[in-house]
mmCIF file of C-alpha atoms in Angstrom:
data_model
loop_
_atom_site.group_PDB
_atom_site.id
_atom_site.type_symbol
_atom_site.label_atom_id
_atom_site.label_comp_id
_atom_site.label_asym_id
_atom_site.label_seq_id
_atom_site.Cartn_x
_atom_site.Cartn_y
_atom_site.Cartn_z
ATOM 1 C CA MET A 1 0.589 9.148 21.011
ATOM 2 C CA LEU A 2 -2.759 6.824 20.589
ATOM 3 C CA THR A 3 -3.540 7.173 17.249
ATOM 4 C CA LEU A 4 -7.220 5.958 16.419
ATOM 5 C CA HIS A 5 -8.073 4.960 12.666
ATOM 6 C CA ALA A 6 -12.285 4.992 12.763
ATOM 7 C CA ALA A 7 -13.462 4.018 9.457
ATOM 8 C CA ASP A 8 -16.717 3.296 7.663
ATOM 9 C CA VAL A 9 -16.371 -0.351 7.296
ATOM 10 C CA LEU A 10 -13.540 -2.568 9.890
ATOM 11 C CA VAL A 11 -11.993 -5.716 7.279
ATOM 12 C CA PRO A 12 -10.607 -8.062 9.131
ATOM 13 C CA GLY A 13 -8.846 -9.954 6.950
ATOM 14 C CA ASP A 14 -8.786 -12.400 8.641
ATOM 15 C CA GLY A 15 -12.619 -14.744 7.712
ATOM 16 C CA ARG A 16 -14.324 -11.900 10.318
ATOM 17 C CA PRO A 17 -16.800 -10.781 9.020
ATOM 18 C CA CYS A 18 -16.745 -6.681 8.862
ATOM 19 C CA LEU A 19 -17.408 -4.286 11.355
ATOM 20 C CA PRO A 20 -19.349 -1.621 11.348
ATOM 21 C CA GLY A 21 -18.527 1.542 12.631
ATOM 22 C CA GLY A 22 -14.423 0.096 12.934
ATOM 23 C CA ALA A 23 -11.596 1.281 14.356
ATOM 24 C CA VAL A 24 -7.872 0.114 14.534
ATOM 25 C CA LEU A 25 -5.814 1.938 17.919
ATOM 26 C CA VAL A 26 -2.570 3.080 17.203
ATOM 27 C CA ASP A 27 0.709 2.888 20.122
ATOM 28 C CA GLY A 28 3.175 4.137 18.017
ATOM 29 C CA HIS A 29 3.850 2.138 15.308
ATOM 30 C CA VAL A 30 2.676 -0.736 17.104
ATOM 31 C CA VAL A 31 -1.438 -2.050 17.987
ATOM 32 C CA GLU A 32 -3.251 -1.558 20.257
ATOM 33 C CA ALA A 33 -6.264 -2.688 19.779
ATOM 34 C CA VAL A 34 -8.820 -3.634 17.369
ATOM 35 C CA GLY A 35 -12.900 -3.049 17.391
ATOM 36 C CA PRO A 36 -15.622 -0.909 17.902
ATOM 37 C CA TYR A 37 -15.074 2.819 16.858
ATOM 38 C CA GLU A 38 -16.786 3.532 20.563
ATOM 39 C CA GLU A 39 -15.867 1.485 22.876
ATOM 40 C CA LEU A 40 -12.283 2.025 21.552
ATOM 41 C CA VAL A 41 -12.991 6.291 21.926
ATOM 42 C CA ALA A 42 -14.387 5.482 25.451
ATOM 43 C CA GLU A 43 -11.821 3.383 27.347
ATOM 44 C CA HIS A 44 -8.577 6.244 25.624
ATOM 45 C CA PRO A 45 -11.042 9.775 25.169
ATOM 46 C CA THR A 46 -7.792 11.681 24.957
ATOM 47 C CA ALA A 47 -6.642 9.595 22.171
ATOM 48 C CA ARG A 48 -5.567 10.840 18.680
ATOM 49 C CA VAL A 49 -8.510 10.979 16.231
ATOM 50 C CA ARG A 50 -8.827 9.939 12.240
ATOM 51 C CA ARG A 51 -11.643 9.449 10.597
ATOM 52 C CA TRP A 52 -11.272 7.705 7.411
ATOM 53 C CA PRO A 53 -13.960 7.409 4.630
ATOM 54 C CA GLY A 54 -15.123 4.098 3.246
ATOM 55 C CA LEU A 55 -13.561 0.395 3.938
ATOM 56 C CA LEU A 56 -10.156 0.076 6.830
ATOM 57 C CA THR A 57 -8.300 -3.577 5.196
ATOM 58 C CA PRO A 58 -5.185 -5.045 6.278
ATOM 59 C CA GLY A 59 -2.358 -3.790 3.514
ATOM 60 C CA LEU A 60 -2.721 -5.240 0.095
ATOM 61 C CA LEU A 61 0.366 -7.304 -1.593
ATOM 62 C CA ASN A 62 1.174 -6.798 -5.500
ATOM 63 C CA HIS A 63 2.461 -9.414 -6.840
ATOM 64 C CA TYR A 64 4.744 -7.346 -9.660
ATOM 65 C CA GLY A 65 7.736 -6.778 -7.706
ATOM 66 C CA PRO A 66 10.685 -6.631 -10.050
ATOM 67 C CA GLU A 67 8.617 -6.229 -13.004
ATOM 68 C CA LEU A 68 6.490 -2.903 -11.839
ATOM 69 C CA LEU A 69 10.406 -1.626 -9.925
ATOM 70 C CA GLU A 70 13.571 -3.705 -12.355
ATOM 71 C CA GLN A 71 11.719 -3.946 -15.625
ATOM 72 C CA ALA A 72 9.722 -0.726 -15.679
ATOM 73 C CA TYR A 73 10.819 2.810 -15.854
ATOM 74 C CA HIS A 74 8.271 5.599 -14.088
ATOM 75 C CA PRO A 75 9.012 9.468 -15.721
ATOM 76 C CA ASP A 76 9.745 11.915 -13.667
ATOM 77 C CA PRO A 77 7.198 14.627 -13.799
ATOM 78 C CA ARG A 78 9.645 17.065 -15.201
ATOM 79 C CA GLU A 79 10.269 14.400 -18.424
ATOM 80 C CA ALA A 80 6.000 14.355 -18.644
ATOM 81 C CA ASP A 81 6.300 15.648 -21.663
ATOM 82 C CA ARG A 82 8.706 13.681 -23.490
ATOM 83 C CA LEU A 83 7.948 10.214 -21.821
ATOM 84 C CA GLY A 84 4.637 10.672 -20.996
ATOM 85 C CA THR A 85 3.124 10.003 -17.153
ATOM 86 C CA GLU A 86 3.307 6.173 -17.373
ATOM 87 C CA PRO A 87 5.612 3.277 -16.699
ATOM 88 C CA LEU A 88 8.169 2.724 -19.174
ATOM 89 C CA THR A 89 8.312 -1.001 -20.848
ATOM 90 C CA GLY A 90 9.617 -3.052 -23.303
ATOM 91 C CA ASP A 91 11.723 -1.545 -26.179
ATOM 92 C CA ALA A 92 11.120 2.570 -24.135
ATOM 93 C CA LEU A 93 12.478 1.549 -21.890
ATOM 94 C CA ALA A 94 15.224 -0.165 -23.382
ATOM 95 C CA GLY A 95 16.473 3.224 -24.916
ATOM 96 C CA LEU A 96 16.320 4.955 -22.765
ATOM 97 C CA ALA A 97 19.719 3.296 -20.874
ATOM 98 C CA LEU A 98 19.129 3.938 -17.551
ATOM 99 C CA SER A 99 22.323 5.060 -14.387
ATOM 100 C CA ASP A 100 22.338 3.344 -11.091
ATOM 101 C CA ALA A 101 21.670 6.675 -10.132
ATOM 102 C CA ARG A 102 17.693 7.026 -12.372
ATOM 103 C CA TRP A 103 16.432 3.006 -11.351
ATOM 104 C CA GLY A 104 16.773 4.233 -7.744
ATOM 105 C CA ALA A 105 14.863 7.315 -8.962
ATOM 106 C CA SER A 106 12.235 5.721 -11.064
ATOM 107 C CA ALA A 107 11.615 2.848 -7.849
ATOM 108 C CA ARG A 108 10.876 6.128 -5.553
ATOM 109 C CA ARG A 109 8.359 7.176 -7.612
ATOM 110 C CA GLY A 110 7.056 3.820 -8.501
ATOM 111 C CA ALA A 111 6.833 2.872 -4.760
ATOM 112 C CA GLN A 112 5.297 6.179 -3.711
ATOM 113 C CA ARG A 113 2.804 4.566 -6.706
ATOM 114 C CA MET A 114 2.525 2.060 -4.634
ATOM 115 C CA LEU A 115 1.269 3.006 -2.291
ATOM 116 C CA ALA A 116 -1.289 4.667 -2.816
ATOM 117 C CA HIS A 117 -3.043 1.812 -3.812
ATOM 118 C CA GLY A 118 -2.989 0.382 0.146
ATOM 119 C CA THR A 119 0.300 -1.629 -1.209
ATOM 120 C CA VAL A 120 2.263 -2.391 1.905
ATOM 121 C CA ALA A 121 4.161 -5.632 0.105
ATOM 122 C CA VAL A 122 5.322 -6.610 -3.379
ATOM 123 C CA ALA A 123 6.315 -10.128 -3.827
ATOM 124 C CA GLY A 124 8.848 -11.334 -6.157
ATOM 125 C CA GLY A 125 13.115 -10.554 -6.252
ATOM 126 C CA LEU A 126 15.089 -6.787 -6.556
ATOM 127 C CA TRP A 127 18.149 -7.238 -7.805
ATOM 128 C CA ARG A 128 19.293 -3.597 -8.748
ATOM 129 C CA PRO A 129 21.180 -2.078 -5.152
ATOM 130 C CA ALA A 130 19.221 0.838 -5.720
ATOM 131 C CA VAL A 131 15.833 -0.453 -6.013
ATOM 132 C CA VAL A 132 16.279 -1.861 -3.641
ATOM 133 C CA ASN A 133 17.265 0.981 -1.049
ATOM 134 C CA ALA A 134 14.442 2.368 -2.255
ATOM 135 C CA VAL A 135 12.087 0.120 -1.696
ATOM 136 C CA VAL A 136 13.022 -0.470 1.753
ATOM 137 C CA ARG A 137 12.560 2.866 2.371
ATOM 138 C CA ALA A 138 9.434 3.559 1.036
ATOM 139 C CA GLY A 139 8.870 1.489 3.553
ATOM 140 C CA LEU A 140 7.770 -1.527 1.668
ATOM 141 C CA THR A 141 8.203 -5.604 2.132
ATOM 142 C CA VAL A 142 9.405 -7.795 -0.470
ATOM 143 C CA GLU A 143 8.035 -11.571 0.050
ATOM 144 C CA GLU A 144 8.979 -14.297 -1.554
ATOM 145 C CA ARG A 145 7.494 -15.179 -5.371
ATOM 146 C CA PHE A 146 7.528 -18.734 -6.590
ATOM 147 C CA ASP A 147 5.125 -18.003 -9.248
ATOM 148 C CA GLU A 148 4.962 -16.166 -12.324
ATOM 149 C CA PRO A 149 2.501 -13.769 -11.162
ATOM 150 C CA PRO A 150 -0.733 -13.966 -14.953
ATOM 151 C CA GLY A 151 -1.766 -10.953 -16.410
ATOM 152 C CA PRO A 152 0.106 -8.054 -17.087
ATOM 153 C CA PRO A 153 1.087 -6.322 -14.774
ATOM 154 C CA THR A 154 -0.482 -4.020 -13.305
ATOM 155 C CA LEU A 155 0.103 -1.031 -10.073
ATOM 156 C CA ASP A 156 -3.480 -3.009 -9.006
ATOM 157 C CA PRO A 157 -3.689 -5.071 -6.432
ATOM 158 C CA LEU A 158 -7.038 -5.926 -6.787
ATOM 159 C CA ALA A 159 -6.819 -6.507 -10.381
ATOM 160 C CA GLY A 160 -8.229 -9.511 -11.722
ATOM 161 C CA ARG A 161 -8.138 -10.491 -7.953
ATOM 162 C CA ARG A 162 -10.282 -11.518 -4.208
ATOM 163 C CA LEU A 163 -9.515 -9.195 -1.502
ATOM 164 C CA GLY A 164 -9.457 -12.035 0.521
ATOM 165 C CA ASP A 165 -5.768 -13.168 -2.360
ATOM 166 C CA VAL A 166 -3.986 -9.696 -1.791
ATOM 167 C CA ILE A 167 -4.091 -9.263 2.192
ATOM 168 C CA ARG A 168 -0.533 -9.426 3.427
ATOM 169 C CA LEU A 169 -1.475 -9.882 6.984
ATOM 170 C CA PRO A 170 -5.172 -9.633 8.857
ATOM 171 C CA LEU A 171 -5.000 -7.287 10.873
ATOM 172 C CA PRO A 172 -2.488 -7.689 13.755
ATOM 173 C CA PRO A 173 -2.896 -8.082 16.607
ATOM 174 C CA ARG A 174 -1.962 -5.829 19.693
ATOM 175 C CA GLY A 175 1.925 -5.556 20.286
ATOM 176 C CA ALA A 176 2.880 -5.908 16.422
ATOM 177 C CA ASP A 177 3.785 -3.611 13.694
ATOM 178 C CA ALA A 178 0.008 -1.100 12.229
ATOM 179 C CA THR A 179 0.232 -1.634 9.499
ATOM 180 C CA PHE A 180 -3.033 -0.798 7.361
ATOM 181 C CA ALA A 181 -4.865 0.958 4.137
ATOM 182 C CA VAL A 182 -8.275 2.699 4.374
ATOM 183 C CA PHE A 183 -10.367 2.709 0.726
ATOM 184 C CA ASP A 184 -13.192 4.869 -1.162
ATOM 185 C CA ALA A 185 -15.873 2.353 -0.959
ATOM 186 C CA PRO A 186 -18.811 1.376 1.016
ATOM 187 C CA ASP A 187 -17.922 -2.326 1.395
ATOM 188 C CA VAL A 188 -16.088 -4.535 -0.172
ATOM 189 C CA ALA A 189 -18.071 -5.446 -3.860
ATOM 190 C CA SER A 190 -17.662 -1.859 -4.015
ATOM 191 C CA LEU A 191 -13.848 -2.188 -3.672
ATOM 192 C CA ALA A 192 -13.164 -4.752 -6.035
ATOM 193 C CA GLU A 193 -15.709 -2.196 -8.653
ATOM 194 C CA ARG A 194 -13.387 0.767 -8.233
ATOM 195 C CA GLY A 195 -9.938 -0.828 -7.404
ATOM 196 C CA ALA A 196 -6.946 -0.411 -5.548
ATOM 197 C CA ALA A 197 -6.542 3.687 -7.276
ATOM 198 C CA SER A 198 -9.456 4.446 -3.941
ATOM 199 C CA CYS A 199 -6.689 4.164 -1.405
ATOM 200 C CA VAL A 200 -7.213 7.295 0.603
ATOM 201 C CA ALA A 201 -4.728 6.194 3.497
ATOM 202 C CA THR A 202 -1.485 3.426 3.880
ATOM 203 C CA VAL A 203 -0.039 3.366 7.366
ATOM 204 C CA ILE A 204 3.048 1.404 7.783
ATOM 205 C CA GLY A 205 4.382 0.751 11.111
ATOM 206 C CA GLY A 206 1.720 2.795 12.435
ATOM 207 C CA ARG A 207 3.840 5.804 9.881
ATOM 208 C CA LEU A 208 0.832 7.230 8.133
ATOM 209 C CA VAL A 209 2.843 6.729 3.815
ATOM 210 C CA TYR A 210 -0.175 7.841 2.020
ATOM 211 C CA ARG A 211 -2.631 10.198 2.129
ATOM 212 C CA ARG A 212 -4.692 11.290 -0.783
ATOM 213 C CA ARG A 213 -5.172 15.456 -1.043
#
């Protein structure tokens, strides 16, 4: 089935200017076309249309894969009264003595929080099998990392970074995996101010893996 993802502004991510009223046409798990919405909908009038507010951008890369998924515990909502809702690190993490099953469950929750920030890939090697399995199941790609990233680990790939520095790949050409994110921001400058928590949708391989309620 053809699906047309339309947004107020499309950011190609390869240095080309932003495209107001842009859209991505997806056929199954791959990109069929990228261009102005009016042109694409005229050429494919039977395509299902998803309209999104704000910016449609390439998916983002989070540089803190190990720090967020293997050196932090993401509490289950049922543990909130005892552990809170934010990731636990350091002494708080050491006191939990986590089993492999709990590491896997934590990574699943962490991966979902990443998807809610437009993240489609993480940088840094992962070695716990339960964590790797959770990341793969979530659809996230693991990229090699050659240097330790500066600053404290954060779920927001845009924290202290420009959009161009955290785009994993530009919007793909026809036939490549349809992977991108949408943010509730009118332009790139506003996105930098609001951060990746303004994400309203994340698509990986044509699959809508996150949608803000």
